[in-house]
Amino acid sequence: MSNGKIFLNGLIKENPTFVLFLGMCPTLATTTSAINGLSMGLCTMAVLVCTNFVISCIKNITPDKVHIPVFIVVIAAFVSILQMFMSAYAPDSINKALGIYIPLIVVNCIILGRAESFACKHTPVASILDGLGIGLGFTIALTILGCIRELLGAGSLFGVHLLPDVMNIILFVLPPGAFLSLGYLVAIINKVKSNKD
């Protein structure tokens, strides 16, 4: 598989949110606004790229019996670094909104799944590209979902008010709105894909 196909694979064919339905907890919980969705996606992508690279580099020296615990330690190390970086530099509003979901990246099935299915079988360069593709696909999905929920629920986009308050549908910034928005998005994507076939 060429490097271009590896990168595009995560954006379209194996999109973790719209195709594989992985990482649903942060997808549904953090997408109350576009900026939260974008931030969560970028955080996950950063950990995914770094983890894929390190796991690809150490795959030949890691015994098969302990490779899952080693993967989790590597992921946890990068999540800890990310959490310290965010505490120091990220705005308080983003830190507060993402809260517990940053440490939960350690057990995000997208990252562990890519480590197991891709990074431990391919070169470091291919693993970085895979991490970028899957991470960017996840980021785009969370941002789109956050845009829809924020626009319909709060009448704004990235904090800029676009619609009058009387048009707000508060349901969309509540948990049920996440399920509704994701369900409709997946239905639209599946309809477009079936029309192309």
mmCIF file of C-alpha atoms in Angstrom:
data_model
loop_
_atom_site.group_PDB
_atom_site.id
_atom_site.type_symbol
_atom_site.label_atom_id
_atom_site.label_comp_id
_atom_site.label_asym_id
_atom_site.label_seq_id
_atom_site.Cartn_x
_atom_site.Cartn_y
_atom_site.Cartn_z
ATOM 1 C CA MET A 1 0.000 0.000 0.000
ATOM 2 C CA SER A 2 1.415 3.403 -0.983
ATOM 3 C CA ASN A 3 1.911 6.188 1.554
ATOM 4 C CA GLY A 4 -0.862 8.252 -0.072
ATOM 5 C CA LYS A 5 -3.346 5.378 0.252
ATOM 6 C CA ILE A 6 -2.344 4.810 3.882
ATOM 7 C CA PHE A 7 -3.074 8.469 4.664
ATOM 8 C CA LEU A 8 -6.385 8.626 2.744
ATOM 9 C CA ASN A 9 -7.552 5.321 4.199
ATOM 10 C CA GLY A 10 -8.175 6.906 7.619
ATOM 11 C CA LEU A 11 -9.983 9.886 6.153
ATOM 12 C CA ILE A 12 -12.533 7.983 4.103
ATOM 13 C CA LYS A 13 -12.504 4.179 3.950
ATOM 14 C CA GLU A 14 -11.638 3.552 7.621
ATOM 15 C CA ASN A 15 -12.899 6.767 9.201
ATOM 16 C CA PRO A 16 -13.004 5.882 12.910
ATOM 17 C CA THR A 17 -16.258 7.733 13.602
ATOM 18 C CA PHE A 18 -18.427 7.428 10.517
ATOM 19 C CA VAL A 19 -17.313 3.976 9.289
ATOM 20 C CA LEU A 20 -15.721 1.997 12.135
ATOM 21 C CA PHE A 21 -17.758 3.588 14.991
ATOM 22 C CA LEU A 22 -14.740 3.683 17.313
ATOM 23 C CA GLY A 23 -14.093 6.228 20.040
ATOM 24 C CA MET A 24 -17.786 6.943 20.567
ATOM 25 C CA CYS A 25 -17.400 8.143 24.179
ATOM 26 C CA PRO A 26 -15.342 11.274 23.371
ATOM 27 C CA THR A 27 -17.237 11.690 20.087
ATOM 28 C CA LEU A 28 -20.598 12.018 21.805
ATOM 29 C CA ALA A 29 -19.446 13.722 24.998
ATOM 30 C CA THR A 30 -17.080 16.443 23.788
ATOM 31 C CA THR A 31 -18.810 17.684 20.637
ATOM 32 C CA THR A 32 -21.161 20.197 22.273
ATOM 33 C CA SER A 33 -19.297 22.877 20.308
ATOM 34 C CA ALA A 34 -17.091 23.014 17.228
ATOM 35 C CA ILE A 35 -14.006 24.143 19.164
ATOM 36 C CA ASN A 36 -14.377 21.283 21.663
ATOM 37 C CA GLY A 37 -14.696 18.730 18.859
ATOM 38 C CA LEU A 38 -11.691 20.169 17.039
ATOM 39 C CA SER A 39 -9.612 20.246 20.235
ATOM 40 C CA MET A 40 -10.454 16.652 21.189
ATOM 41 C CA GLY A 41 -9.684 15.464 17.666
ATOM 42 C CA LEU A 42 -6.313 17.226 17.589
ATOM 43 C CA CYS A 43 -5.377 15.853 21.028
ATOM 44 C CA THR A 44 -6.241 12.315 19.945
ATOM 45 C CA MET A 45 -4.370 12.750 16.658
ATOM 46 C CA ALA A 46 -1.217 13.955 18.448
ATOM 47 C CA VAL A 47 -1.206 10.917 20.750
ATOM 48 C CA LEU A 48 -2.006 8.577 17.856
ATOM 49 C CA VAL A 49 0.838 9.807 15.638
ATOM 50 C CA CYS A 50 3.422 9.699 18.446
ATOM 51 C CA THR A 51 2.234 6.297 19.664
ATOM 52 C CA ASN A 52 2.240 4.760 16.183
ATOM 53 C CA PHE A 53 5.775 6.009 15.579
ATOM 54 C CA VAL A 54 7.195 4.692 18.868
ATOM 55 C CA ILE A 55 5.415 1.337 18.639
ATOM 56 C CA SER A 56 6.635 0.861 15.075
ATOM 57 C CA CYS A 57 10.191 1.597 16.234
ATOM 58 C CA ILE A 58 10.108 -0.855 19.163
ATOM 59 C CA LYS A 59 8.038 -3.640 17.570
ATOM 60 C CA ASN A 60 11.041 -5.918 16.980
ATOM 61 C CA ILE A 61 12.306 -5.717 20.559
ATOM 62 C CA THR A 62 8.916 -6.154 22.257
ATOM 63 C CA PRO A 63 8.087 -9.767 23.210
ATOM 64 C CA ASP A 64 4.704 -10.979 21.926
ATOM 65 C CA LYS A 65 3.551 -11.916 25.433
ATOM 66 C CA VAL A 66 3.753 -8.335 26.715
ATOM 67 C CA HIS A 67 3.087 -6.208 23.659
ATOM 68 C CA ILE A 68 -0.384 -4.998 24.808
ATOM 69 C CA PRO A 69 0.904 -3.763 28.216
ATOM 70 C CA VAL A 70 3.841 -2.110 26.441
ATOM 71 C CA PHE A 71 1.434 -0.390 24.026
ATOM 72 C CA ILE A 72 -0.656 0.901 26.937
ATOM 73 C CA VAL A 73 2.436 2.254 28.732
ATOM 74 C CA VAL A 74 3.536 4.066 25.552
ATOM 75 C CA ILE A 75 0.046 5.530 25.055
ATOM 76 C CA ALA A 76 -0.164 6.564 28.730
ATOM 77 C CA ALA A 77 3.208 8.313 28.505
ATOM 78 C CA PHE A 78 2.101 10.442 25.561
ATOM 79 C CA VAL A 79 -1.272 11.197 27.155
ATOM 80 C CA SER A 80 0.527 12.370 30.313
ATOM 81 C CA ILE A 81 2.754 14.646 28.233
ATOM 82 C CA LEU A 82 -0.306 15.980 26.383
ATOM 83 C CA GLN A 83 -2.153 16.608 29.646
ATOM 84 C CA MET A 84 0.784 18.572 31.095
ATOM 85 C CA PHE A 85 1.116 20.550 27.847
ATOM 86 C CA MET A 86 -2.597 21.381 27.859
ATOM 87 C CA SER A 87 -2.530 22.410 31.520
ATOM 88 C CA ALA A 88 0.288 24.812 30.735
ATOM 89 C CA TYR A 89 -0.805 26.257 27.383
ATOM 90 C CA ALA A 90 -4.443 25.496 26.492
ATOM 91 C CA PRO A 91 -7.208 27.954 27.389
ATOM 92 C CA ASP A 92 -9.065 27.132 30.607
ATOM 93 C CA SER A 93 -12.357 26.793 28.736
ATOM 94 C CA ILE A 94 -10.985 23.962 26.591
ATOM 95 C CA ASN A 95 -9.314 22.259 29.581
ATOM 96 C CA LYS A 96 -12.593 22.416 31.490
ATOM 97 C CA ALA A 97 -14.695 21.185 28.540
ATOM 98 C CA LEU A 98 -12.441 18.225 27.717
ATOM 99 C CA GLY A 99 -11.767 17.415 31.372
ATOM 100 C CA ILE A 100 -11.691 13.687 32.042
ATOM 101 C CA TYR A 101 -11.727 12.836 28.326
ATOM 102 C CA ILE A 102 -8.030 13.720 27.924
ATOM 103 C CA PRO A 103 -6.824 11.047 30.398
ATOM 104 C CA LEU A 104 -9.330 8.624 28.841
ATOM 105 C CA ILE A 105 -7.381 8.804 25.561
ATOM 106 C CA VAL A 106 -5.218 6.087 27.161
ATOM 107 C CA VAL A 107 -8.037 3.574 26.704
ATOM 108 C CA ASN A 108 -9.352 4.957 23.418
ATOM 109 C CA CYS A 109 -9.867 1.934 21.174
ATOM 110 C CA ILE A 110 -8.799 3.903 18.090
ATOM 111 C CA ILE A 111 -5.253 4.315 19.397
ATOM 112 C CA LEU A 112 -4.840 0.807 20.779
ATOM 113 C CA GLY A 113 -6.467 -0.649 17.666
ATOM 114 C CA ARG A 114 -4.114 1.165 15.280
ATOM 115 C CA ALA A 115 -1.124 0.160 17.401
ATOM 116 C CA GLU A 116 -2.180 -3.486 17.225
ATOM 117 C CA SER A 117 -3.392 -3.645 13.626
ATOM 118 C CA PHE A 118 -1.002 -1.260 11.876
ATOM 119 C CA ALA A 119 1.950 0.215 13.782
ATOM 120 C CA CYS A 120 3.358 -3.096 15.017
ATOM 121 C CA LYS A 121 3.414 -4.442 11.427
ATOM 122 C CA HIS A 122 4.673 -1.481 9.376
ATOM 123 C CA THR A 123 7.555 0.988 9.106
ATOM 124 C CA PRO A 124 7.747 4.139 11.250
ATOM 125 C CA VAL A 125 7.009 6.415 8.251
ATOM 126 C CA ALA A 126 3.931 4.390 7.238
ATOM 127 C CA SER A 127 2.811 4.349 10.888
ATOM 128 C CA ILE A 128 3.084 8.139 11.146
ATOM 129 C CA LEU A 129 1.021 8.530 7.958
ATOM 130 C CA ASP A 130 -1.559 6.072 9.272
ATOM 131 C CA GLY A 131 -1.771 8.042 12.520
ATOM 132 C CA LEU A 132 -2.169 11.291 10.613
ATOM 133 C CA GLY A 133 -4.887 9.855 8.362
ATOM 134 C CA ILE A 134 -6.896 8.193 11.132
ATOM 135 C CA GLY A 135 -6.365 11.177 13.449
ATOM 136 C CA LEU A 136 -7.392 13.685 10.809
ATOM 137 C CA GLY A 137 -10.461 11.604 9.953
ATOM 138 C CA PHE A 138 -11.406 11.556 13.647
ATOM 139 C CA THR A 139 -10.753 15.306 13.986
ATOM 140 C CA ILE A 140 -12.866 16.153 10.935
ATOM 141 C CA ALA A 141 -15.696 13.946 12.189
ATOM 142 C CA LEU A 142 -15.689 15.517 15.661
ATOM 143 C CA THR A 143 -15.488 19.032 14.227
ATOM 144 C CA ILE A 144 -18.411 18.442 11.836
ATOM 145 C CA LEU A 145 -20.481 16.947 14.641
ATOM 146 C CA GLY A 146 -19.541 19.841 16.942
ATOM 147 C CA CYS A 147 -20.450 22.398 14.249
ATOM 148 C CA ILE A 148 -23.888 20.875 13.732
ATOM 149 C CA ARG A 149 -24.641 20.616 17.438
ATOM 150 C CA GLU A 150 -23.395 24.124 18.232
ATOM 151 C CA LEU A 151 -25.216 25.723 15.297
ATOM 152 C CA LEU A 152 -28.543 24.009 15.991
ATOM 153 C CA GLY A 153 -28.300 24.105 19.793
ATOM 154 C CA ALA A 154 -26.705 27.482 20.490
ATOM 155 C CA GLY A 155 -27.071 29.319 17.167
ATOM 156 C CA SER A 156 -23.328 29.875 16.912
ATOM 157 C CA LEU A 157 -20.273 28.446 15.184
ATOM 158 C CA PHE A 158 -16.847 28.506 16.877
ATOM 159 C CA GLY A 159 -18.402 30.907 19.408
ATOM 160 C CA VAL A 160 -19.658 33.415 16.795
ATOM 161 C CA HIS A 161 -23.439 33.906 17.030
ATOM 162 C CA LEU A 162 -25.111 33.364 13.653
ATOM 163 C CA LEU A 163 -28.754 32.626 14.477
ATOM 164 C CA PRO A 164 -31.189 34.425 16.779
ATOM 165 C CA ASP A 165 -31.820 32.823 20.171
ATOM 166 C CA VAL A 166 -35.406 31.946 19.258
ATOM 167 C CA MET A 167 -34.066 29.446 16.684
ATOM 168 C CA ASN A 168 -31.949 27.490 19.192
ATOM 169 C CA ILE A 169 -32.925 23.853 19.728
ATOM 170 C CA ILE A 170 -31.434 23.164 23.157
ATOM 171 C CA LEU A 171 -31.754 19.402 22.594
ATOM 172 C CA PHE A 172 -28.706 19.464 20.316
ATOM 173 C CA VAL A 173 -26.285 20.598 23.034
ATOM 174 C CA LEU A 174 -27.626 17.920 25.382
ATOM 175 C CA PRO A 175 -26.571 14.231 25.230
ATOM 176 C CA PRO A 176 -29.549 13.090 23.098
ATOM 177 C CA GLY A 177 -28.534 15.685 20.487
ATOM 178 C CA ALA A 178 -25.202 13.918 20.051
ATOM 179 C CA PHE A 179 -26.939 10.655 19.164
ATOM 180 C CA LEU A 180 -29.390 12.377 16.811
ATOM 181 C CA SER A 181 -26.673 14.375 15.042
ATOM 182 C CA LEU A 182 -24.376 11.380 14.640
ATOM 183 C CA GLY A 183 -27.232 9.171 13.443
ATOM 184 C CA TYR A 184 -28.300 11.632 10.749
ATOM 185 C CA LEU A 185 -24.699 12.238 9.649
ATOM 186 C CA VAL A 186 -24.036 8.502 9.283
ATOM 187 C CA ALA A 187 -27.314 8.076 7.370
ATOM 188 C CA ILE A 188 -26.368 10.886 4.970
ATOM 189 C CA ILE A 189 -22.865 9.467 4.451
ATOM 190 C CA ASN A 190 -24.242 5.969 3.799
ATOM 191 C CA LYS A 191 -26.792 7.366 1.333
ATOM 192 C CA VAL A 192 -24.084 9.257 -0.580
ATOM 193 C CA LYS A 193 -21.867 6.149 -0.628
ATOM 194 C CA SER A 194 -24.705 3.925 -1.877
ATOM 195 C CA ASN A 195 -25.517 6.409 -4.675
ATOM 196 C CA LYS A 196 -21.871 6.279 -5.833
ATOM 197 C CA ASP A 197 -21.929 2.454 -6.009
#
